[in-house]
Tab-separated table of C-alpha atoms in Angstrom:
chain	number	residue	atom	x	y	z
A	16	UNK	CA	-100.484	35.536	-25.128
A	17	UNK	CA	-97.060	34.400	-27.254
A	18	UNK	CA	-96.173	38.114	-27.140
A	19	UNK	CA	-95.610	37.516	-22.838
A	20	UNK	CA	-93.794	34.541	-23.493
A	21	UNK	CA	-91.384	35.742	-25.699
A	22	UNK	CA	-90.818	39.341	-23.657
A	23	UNK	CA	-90.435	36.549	-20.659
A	24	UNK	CA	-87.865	33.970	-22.969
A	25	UNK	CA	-85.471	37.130	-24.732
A	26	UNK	CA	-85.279	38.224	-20.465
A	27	UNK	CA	-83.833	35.101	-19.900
A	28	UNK	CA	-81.352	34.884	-22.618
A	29	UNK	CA	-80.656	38.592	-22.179
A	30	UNK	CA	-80.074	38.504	-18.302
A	31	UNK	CA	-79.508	35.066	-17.497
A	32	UNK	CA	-77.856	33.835	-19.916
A	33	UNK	CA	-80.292	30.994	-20.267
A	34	UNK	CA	-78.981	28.515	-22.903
A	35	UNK	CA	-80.818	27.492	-26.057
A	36	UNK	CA	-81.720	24.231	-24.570
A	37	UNK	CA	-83.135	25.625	-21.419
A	38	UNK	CA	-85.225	28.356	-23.213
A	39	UNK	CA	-86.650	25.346	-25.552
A	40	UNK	CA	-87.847	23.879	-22.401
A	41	UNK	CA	-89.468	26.895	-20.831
A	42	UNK	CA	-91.255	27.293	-24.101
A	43	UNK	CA	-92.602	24.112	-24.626
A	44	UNK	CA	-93.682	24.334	-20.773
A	45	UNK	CA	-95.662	27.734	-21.263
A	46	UNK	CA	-97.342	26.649	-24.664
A	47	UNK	CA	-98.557	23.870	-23.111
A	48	UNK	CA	-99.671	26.224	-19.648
A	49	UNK	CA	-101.167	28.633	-21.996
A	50	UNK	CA	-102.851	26.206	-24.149
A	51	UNK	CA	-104.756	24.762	-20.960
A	52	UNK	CA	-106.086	28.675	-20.450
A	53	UNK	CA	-106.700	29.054	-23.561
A	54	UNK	CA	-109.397	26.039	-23.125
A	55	UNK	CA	-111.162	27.502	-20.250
A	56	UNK	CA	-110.927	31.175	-22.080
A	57	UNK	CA	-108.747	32.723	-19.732
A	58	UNK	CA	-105.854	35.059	-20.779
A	59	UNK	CA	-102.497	34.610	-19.254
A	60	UNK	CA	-102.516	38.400	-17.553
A	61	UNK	CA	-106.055	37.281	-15.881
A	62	UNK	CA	-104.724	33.967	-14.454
A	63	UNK	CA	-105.179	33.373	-10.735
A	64	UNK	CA	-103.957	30.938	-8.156
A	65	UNK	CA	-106.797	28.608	-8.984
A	66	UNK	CA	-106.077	28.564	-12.571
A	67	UNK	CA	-102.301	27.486	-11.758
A	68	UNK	CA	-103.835	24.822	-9.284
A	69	UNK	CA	-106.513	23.365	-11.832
A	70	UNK	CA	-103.527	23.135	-14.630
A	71	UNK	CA	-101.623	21.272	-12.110
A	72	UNK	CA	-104.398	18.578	-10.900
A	73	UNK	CA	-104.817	18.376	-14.456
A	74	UNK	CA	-101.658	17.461	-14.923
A	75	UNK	CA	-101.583	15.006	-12.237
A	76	UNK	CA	-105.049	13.432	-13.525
A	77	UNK	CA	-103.120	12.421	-16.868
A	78	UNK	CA	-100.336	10.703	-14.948
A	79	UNK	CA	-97.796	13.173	-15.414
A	80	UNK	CA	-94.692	12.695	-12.768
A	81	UNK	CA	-94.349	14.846	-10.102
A	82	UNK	CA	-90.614	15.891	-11.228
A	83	UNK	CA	-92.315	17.078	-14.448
A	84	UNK	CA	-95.206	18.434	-12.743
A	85	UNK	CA	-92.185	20.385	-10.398
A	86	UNK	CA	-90.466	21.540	-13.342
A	87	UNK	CA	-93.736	23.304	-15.063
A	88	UNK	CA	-94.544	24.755	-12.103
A	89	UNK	CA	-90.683	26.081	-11.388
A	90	UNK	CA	-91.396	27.722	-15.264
A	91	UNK	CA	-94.572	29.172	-14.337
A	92	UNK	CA	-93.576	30.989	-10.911
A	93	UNK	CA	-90.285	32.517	-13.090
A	94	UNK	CA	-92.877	33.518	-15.574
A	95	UNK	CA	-95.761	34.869	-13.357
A	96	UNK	CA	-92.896	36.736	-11.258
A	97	UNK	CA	-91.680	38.140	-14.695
A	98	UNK	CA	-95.223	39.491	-15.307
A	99	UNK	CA	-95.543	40.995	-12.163
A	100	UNK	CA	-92.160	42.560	-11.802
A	101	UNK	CA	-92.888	44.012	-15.532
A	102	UNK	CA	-96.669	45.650	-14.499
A	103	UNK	CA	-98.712	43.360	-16.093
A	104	UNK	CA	-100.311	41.899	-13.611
A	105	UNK	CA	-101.267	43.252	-10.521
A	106	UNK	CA	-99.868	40.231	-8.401
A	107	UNK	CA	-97.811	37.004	-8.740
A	108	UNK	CA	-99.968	34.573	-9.570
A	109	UNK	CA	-98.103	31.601	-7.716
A	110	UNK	CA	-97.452	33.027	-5.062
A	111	UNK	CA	-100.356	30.676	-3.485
A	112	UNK	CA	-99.728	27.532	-4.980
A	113	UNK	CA	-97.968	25.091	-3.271
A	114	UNK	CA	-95.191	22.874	-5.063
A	115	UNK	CA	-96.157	18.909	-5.904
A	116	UNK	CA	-94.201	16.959	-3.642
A	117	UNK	CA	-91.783	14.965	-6.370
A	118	UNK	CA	-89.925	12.533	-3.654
A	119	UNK	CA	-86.843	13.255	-5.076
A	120	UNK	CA	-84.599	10.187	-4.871
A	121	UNK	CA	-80.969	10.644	-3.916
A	122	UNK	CA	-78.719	10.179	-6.751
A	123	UNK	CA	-76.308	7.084	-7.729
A	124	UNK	CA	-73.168	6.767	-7.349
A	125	UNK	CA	-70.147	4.974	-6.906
A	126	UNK	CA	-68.296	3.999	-4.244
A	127	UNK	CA	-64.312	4.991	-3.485
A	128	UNK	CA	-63.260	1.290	-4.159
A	129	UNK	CA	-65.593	0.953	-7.337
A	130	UNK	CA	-63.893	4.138	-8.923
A	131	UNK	CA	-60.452	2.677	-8.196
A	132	UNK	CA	-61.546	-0.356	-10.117
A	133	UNK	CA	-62.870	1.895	-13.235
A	134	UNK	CA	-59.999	3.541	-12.662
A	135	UNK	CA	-57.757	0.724	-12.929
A	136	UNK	CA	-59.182	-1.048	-15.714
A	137	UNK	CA	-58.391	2.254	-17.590
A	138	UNK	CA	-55.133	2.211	-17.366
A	139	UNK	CA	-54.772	-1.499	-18.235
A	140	UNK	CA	-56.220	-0.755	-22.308
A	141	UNK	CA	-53.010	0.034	-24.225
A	142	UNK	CA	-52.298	2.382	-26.317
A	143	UNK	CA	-53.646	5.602	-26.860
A	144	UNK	CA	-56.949	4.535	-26.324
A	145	UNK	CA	-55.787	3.751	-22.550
A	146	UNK	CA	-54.422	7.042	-22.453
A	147	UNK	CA	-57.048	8.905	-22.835
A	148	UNK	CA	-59.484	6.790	-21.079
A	149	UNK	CA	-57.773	7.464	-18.195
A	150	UNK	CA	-57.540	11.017	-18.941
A	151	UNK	CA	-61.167	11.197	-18.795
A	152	UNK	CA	-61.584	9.185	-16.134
A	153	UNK	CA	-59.297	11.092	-14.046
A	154	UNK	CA	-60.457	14.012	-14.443
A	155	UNK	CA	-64.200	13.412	-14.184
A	156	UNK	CA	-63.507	12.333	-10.899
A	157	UNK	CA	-61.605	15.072	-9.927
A	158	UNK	CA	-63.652	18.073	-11.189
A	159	UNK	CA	-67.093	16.527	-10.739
A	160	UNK	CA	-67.448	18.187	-14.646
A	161	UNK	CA	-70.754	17.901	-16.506
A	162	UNK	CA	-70.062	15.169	-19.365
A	163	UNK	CA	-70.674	18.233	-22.262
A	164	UNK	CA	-67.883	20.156	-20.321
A	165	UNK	CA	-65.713	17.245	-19.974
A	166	UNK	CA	-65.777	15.970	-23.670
A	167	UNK	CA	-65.564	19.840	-25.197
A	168	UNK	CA	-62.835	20.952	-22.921
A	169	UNK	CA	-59.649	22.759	-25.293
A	170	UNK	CA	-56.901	21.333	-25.762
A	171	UNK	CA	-55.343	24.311	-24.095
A	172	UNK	CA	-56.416	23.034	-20.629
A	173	UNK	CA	-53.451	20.353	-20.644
A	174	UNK	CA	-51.244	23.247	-21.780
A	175	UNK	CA	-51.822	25.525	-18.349
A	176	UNK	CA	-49.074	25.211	-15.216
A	177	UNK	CA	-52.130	25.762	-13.013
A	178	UNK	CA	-53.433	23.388	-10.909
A	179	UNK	CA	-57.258	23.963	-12.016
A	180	UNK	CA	-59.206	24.339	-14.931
A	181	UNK	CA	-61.798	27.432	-15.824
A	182	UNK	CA	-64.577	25.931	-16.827
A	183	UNK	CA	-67.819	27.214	-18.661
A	184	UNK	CA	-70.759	25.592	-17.970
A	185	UNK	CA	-74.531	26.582	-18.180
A	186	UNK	CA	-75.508	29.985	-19.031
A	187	UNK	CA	-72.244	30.407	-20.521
A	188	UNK	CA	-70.830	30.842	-16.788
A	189	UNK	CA	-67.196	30.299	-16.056
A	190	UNK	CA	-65.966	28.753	-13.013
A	191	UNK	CA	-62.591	27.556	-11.556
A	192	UNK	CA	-62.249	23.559	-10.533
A	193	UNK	CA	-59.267	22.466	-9.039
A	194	UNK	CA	-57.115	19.805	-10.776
A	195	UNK	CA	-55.741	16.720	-8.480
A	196	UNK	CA	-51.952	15.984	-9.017
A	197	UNK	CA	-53.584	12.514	-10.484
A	198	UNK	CA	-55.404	14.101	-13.222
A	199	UNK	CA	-52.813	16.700	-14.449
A	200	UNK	CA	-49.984	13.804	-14.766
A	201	UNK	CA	-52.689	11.982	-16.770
A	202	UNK	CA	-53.696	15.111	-18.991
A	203	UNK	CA	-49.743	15.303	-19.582
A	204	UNK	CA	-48.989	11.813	-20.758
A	205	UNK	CA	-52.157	11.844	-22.578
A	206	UNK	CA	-51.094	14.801	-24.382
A	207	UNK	CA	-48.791	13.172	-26.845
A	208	UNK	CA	-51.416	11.152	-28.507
A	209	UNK	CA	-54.470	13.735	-28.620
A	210	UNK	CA	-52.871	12.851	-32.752
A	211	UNK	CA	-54.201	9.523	-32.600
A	212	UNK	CA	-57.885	10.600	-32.507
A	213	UNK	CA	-57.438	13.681	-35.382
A	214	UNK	CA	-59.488	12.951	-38.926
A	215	UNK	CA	-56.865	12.288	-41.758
A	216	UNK	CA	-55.289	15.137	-42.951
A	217	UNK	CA	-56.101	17.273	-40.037
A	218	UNK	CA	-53.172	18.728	-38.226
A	219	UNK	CA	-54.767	19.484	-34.970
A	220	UNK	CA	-57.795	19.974	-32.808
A	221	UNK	CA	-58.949	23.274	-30.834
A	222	UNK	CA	-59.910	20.296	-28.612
A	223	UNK	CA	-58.445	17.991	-25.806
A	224	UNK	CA	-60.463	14.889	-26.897
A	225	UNK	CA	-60.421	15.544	-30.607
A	226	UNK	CA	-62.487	12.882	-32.587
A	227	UNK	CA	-63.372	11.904	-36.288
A	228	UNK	CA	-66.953	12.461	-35.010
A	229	UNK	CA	-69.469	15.147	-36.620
A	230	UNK	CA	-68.498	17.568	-33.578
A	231	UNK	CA	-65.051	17.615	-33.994
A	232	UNK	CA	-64.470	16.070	-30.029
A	233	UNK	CA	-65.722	13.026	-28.392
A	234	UNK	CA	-69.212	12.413	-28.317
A	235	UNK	CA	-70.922	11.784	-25.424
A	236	UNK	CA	-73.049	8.538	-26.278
A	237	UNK	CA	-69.029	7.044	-27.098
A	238	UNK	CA	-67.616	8.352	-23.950
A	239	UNK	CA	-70.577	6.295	-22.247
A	240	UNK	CA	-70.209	3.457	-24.462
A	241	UNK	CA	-66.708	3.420	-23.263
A	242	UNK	CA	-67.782	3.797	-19.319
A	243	UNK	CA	-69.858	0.221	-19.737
A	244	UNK	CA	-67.253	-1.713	-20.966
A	245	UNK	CA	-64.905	-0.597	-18.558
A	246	UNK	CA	-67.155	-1.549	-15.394
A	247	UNK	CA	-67.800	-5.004	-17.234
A	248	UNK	CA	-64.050	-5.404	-17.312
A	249	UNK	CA	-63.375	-4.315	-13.984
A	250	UNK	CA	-66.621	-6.161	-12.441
A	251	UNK	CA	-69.119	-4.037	-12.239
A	252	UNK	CA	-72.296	-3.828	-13.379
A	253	UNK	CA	-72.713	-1.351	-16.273
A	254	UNK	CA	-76.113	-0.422	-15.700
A	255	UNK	CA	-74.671	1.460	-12.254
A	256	UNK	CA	-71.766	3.635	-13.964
A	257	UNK	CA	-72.277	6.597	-16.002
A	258	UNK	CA	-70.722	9.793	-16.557
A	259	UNK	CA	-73.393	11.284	-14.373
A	260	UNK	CA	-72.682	8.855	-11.756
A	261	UNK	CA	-69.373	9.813	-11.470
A	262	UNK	CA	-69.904	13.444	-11.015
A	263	UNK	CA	-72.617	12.140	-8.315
A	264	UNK	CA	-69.277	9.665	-6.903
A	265	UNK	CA	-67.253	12.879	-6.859
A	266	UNK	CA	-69.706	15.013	-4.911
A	267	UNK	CA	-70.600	12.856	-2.660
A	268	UNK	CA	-67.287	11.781	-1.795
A	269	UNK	CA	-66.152	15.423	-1.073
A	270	UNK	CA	-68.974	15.865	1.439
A	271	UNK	CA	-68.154	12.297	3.208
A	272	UNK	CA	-64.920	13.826	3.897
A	273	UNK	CA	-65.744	16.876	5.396
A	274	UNK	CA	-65.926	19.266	2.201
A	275	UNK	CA	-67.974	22.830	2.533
A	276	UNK	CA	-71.463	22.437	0.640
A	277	UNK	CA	-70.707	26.137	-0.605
A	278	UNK	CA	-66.896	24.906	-2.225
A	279	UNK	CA	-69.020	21.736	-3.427
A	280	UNK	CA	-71.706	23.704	-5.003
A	281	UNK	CA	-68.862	26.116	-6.970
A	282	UNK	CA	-66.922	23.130	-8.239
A	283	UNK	CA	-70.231	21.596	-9.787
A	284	UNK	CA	-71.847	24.744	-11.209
A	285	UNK	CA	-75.090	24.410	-8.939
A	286	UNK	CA	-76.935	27.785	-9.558
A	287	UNK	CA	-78.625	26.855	-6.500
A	288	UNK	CA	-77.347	25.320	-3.062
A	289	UNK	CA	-80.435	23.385	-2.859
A	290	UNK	CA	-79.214	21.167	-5.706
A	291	UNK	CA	-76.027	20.683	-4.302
A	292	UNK	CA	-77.773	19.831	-0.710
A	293	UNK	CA	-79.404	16.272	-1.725
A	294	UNK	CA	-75.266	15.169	-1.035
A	295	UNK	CA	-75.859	15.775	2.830
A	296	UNK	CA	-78.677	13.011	2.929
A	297	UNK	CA	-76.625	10.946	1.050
A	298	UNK	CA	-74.444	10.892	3.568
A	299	UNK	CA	-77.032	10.716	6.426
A	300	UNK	CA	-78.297	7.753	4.913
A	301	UNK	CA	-74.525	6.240	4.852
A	302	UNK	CA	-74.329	7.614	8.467
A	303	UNK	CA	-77.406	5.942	9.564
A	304	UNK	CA	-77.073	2.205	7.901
A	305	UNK	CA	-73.404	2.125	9.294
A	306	UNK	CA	-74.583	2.966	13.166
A	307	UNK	CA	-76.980	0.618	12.514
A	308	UNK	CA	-74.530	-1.972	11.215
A	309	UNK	CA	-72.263	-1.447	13.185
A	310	UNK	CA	-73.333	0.246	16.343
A	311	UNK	CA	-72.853	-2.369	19.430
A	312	UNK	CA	-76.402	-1.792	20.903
A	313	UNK	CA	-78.002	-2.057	17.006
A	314	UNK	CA	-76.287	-5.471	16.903
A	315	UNK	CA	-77.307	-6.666	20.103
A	316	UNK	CA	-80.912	-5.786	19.141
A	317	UNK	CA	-80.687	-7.260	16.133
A	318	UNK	CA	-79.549	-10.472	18.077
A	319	UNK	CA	-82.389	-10.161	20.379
A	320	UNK	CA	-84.640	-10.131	17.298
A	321	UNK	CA	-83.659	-12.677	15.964
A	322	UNK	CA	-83.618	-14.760	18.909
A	323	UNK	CA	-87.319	-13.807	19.521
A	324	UNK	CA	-88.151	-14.960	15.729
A	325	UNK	CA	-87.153	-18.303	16.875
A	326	UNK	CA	-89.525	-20.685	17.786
A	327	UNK	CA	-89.226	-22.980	21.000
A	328	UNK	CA	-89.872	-26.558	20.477
């Protein structure tokens, strides 16, 4: 059965451009699909709908999430498609299943005023240090960049006239985010001091966050580190910001203003619009608890309520 798999996993790399990371997943996500057939003596090129549907109530019996239980299932239908498209199998095997329902929760994030705060207490630390936090700050919120892009960015990105950045994110894909006049003033006086961070005798950094780290740039686990103690100095709670949090902060902050999902979904790297689409019910939800905050008629209900909950003497 391994021999499927890895026609199905050197397709993705080839065509795709799946990265390592991803492929690591799909494989641990078949081995443990094929060791389930395996069990009830069924090869993968003679699996049916009801073999898919057993693994998944099986996986559901054990208490597996319903994200996860998405995920394998996502792996399975790219993998059964793959056999079908390829003659192996007569039909798509998934084509009947029906996906777990995961309740996906809609993400975290900040608000306008709480990134002004982060923002602030940035460019209170002195120094170099200061300089660069707000560097990184500025330009998380401004590109909505995955932290792995943000940290590994070169150091020719401060260097470019242009107002935008190419990125590459997953898959090895490039895309173009535009720059705010905020961040490129902060990438400019940050700049001079990129020196600051190199390892003794090093003369320079292919890098715009150079760092004495292993990787040569700063490290993700210090960049969040940093995040913390800046919402503790600014008076937040650290447990609410992250990296992640702010690309959330910068997404959904587009769309309250009126941004196209389609622009939105470029500037993050969403392979899918569906990804980028959990942004509109954040800002449902907003629209919804402010009508019925502030709405007149909400109010006066609420009034009514309350005068009901009263009791008479």
């Amino acid at each position: 059965m391994s021999r499927f798999r890895d026609a199905f996993l050197e397709m993705m790399v080839a065509e795709r451009g799946a990265s390592k990371n991803t492929i690591d997943a799909y494989r641990r996500d078949l081995e443990h699909y094929e060791a389930f057939l395996t069990h009830r003596g069924v090869s993968v090129d003679r699996a049916d709908g009801a073999d898919i549907s057993d693994y998944l109530a099986g996986l559901e019996a054990e208490g597996v999430k319903s994200t996860t239980a998405a995920r394998r299932l996502s792996a399975l239908r790219q993998f059964h498609r793959f056999l079908f498209a390829e003659g192996i199998t007569g039909s798509d095997a998934t084509a009947s299943v029906d996906s777990p329902r995961t309740g996906r929760p809609l993400p975290k994030y900040l608000s306008e005023e709480e990134v002004d705060r982060l923002l602030a207490a940035a460019r209170d630390v002195e120094g170099a240090e200061g300089l660069r936090l707000t560097c990184l700050l500025e330009l998380l919120y401004a590109t909505g960049l995955r932290v792995s892009e943000l940290v590994t960015l070169p150091a020719s990105a401060a260097r470019r006239e242009e107002p935008f950045l190419t990125v590459r994110g997953k898959g090895g894909k490039e895309r173009l985010v535009p720059l705010s006049p905020a961040s490129q003033t902060a990438m400019r006086d940050y700049f001079p001091a990129r020196h600051s961070f190199l390892s003794a005798g090093v003369d320079d950094s292919p890098f715009l966050f150079p760092s004495r780290s292993e990787e040569g740039h700063l490290t993700r686990q210090r960049f969040g580190q940093q995040l913390k103690a800046l919402a503790l100095e600014s008076g937040l709670d650290p447990a609410k910001v992250s990296p992640h949090v702010l690309r959330h902060a910068f997404a959904a902050h587009l769309v309250a203003h009126g941004a196209d999902l389609r622009t939105v979904q470029q500037m993050l790297g969403h392979a899918d619009i569906a990804t980028t689409q959990i942004y509109t019910h954040v800002l449902n939800e907003r629209m919804a608890k402010l009508v019925a905050e502030k709405h007149p008629l909400a109010k006066r209900r609420l009034g009514q309520a309350r005068g009901m909950g009263k009791r008479s003497d």
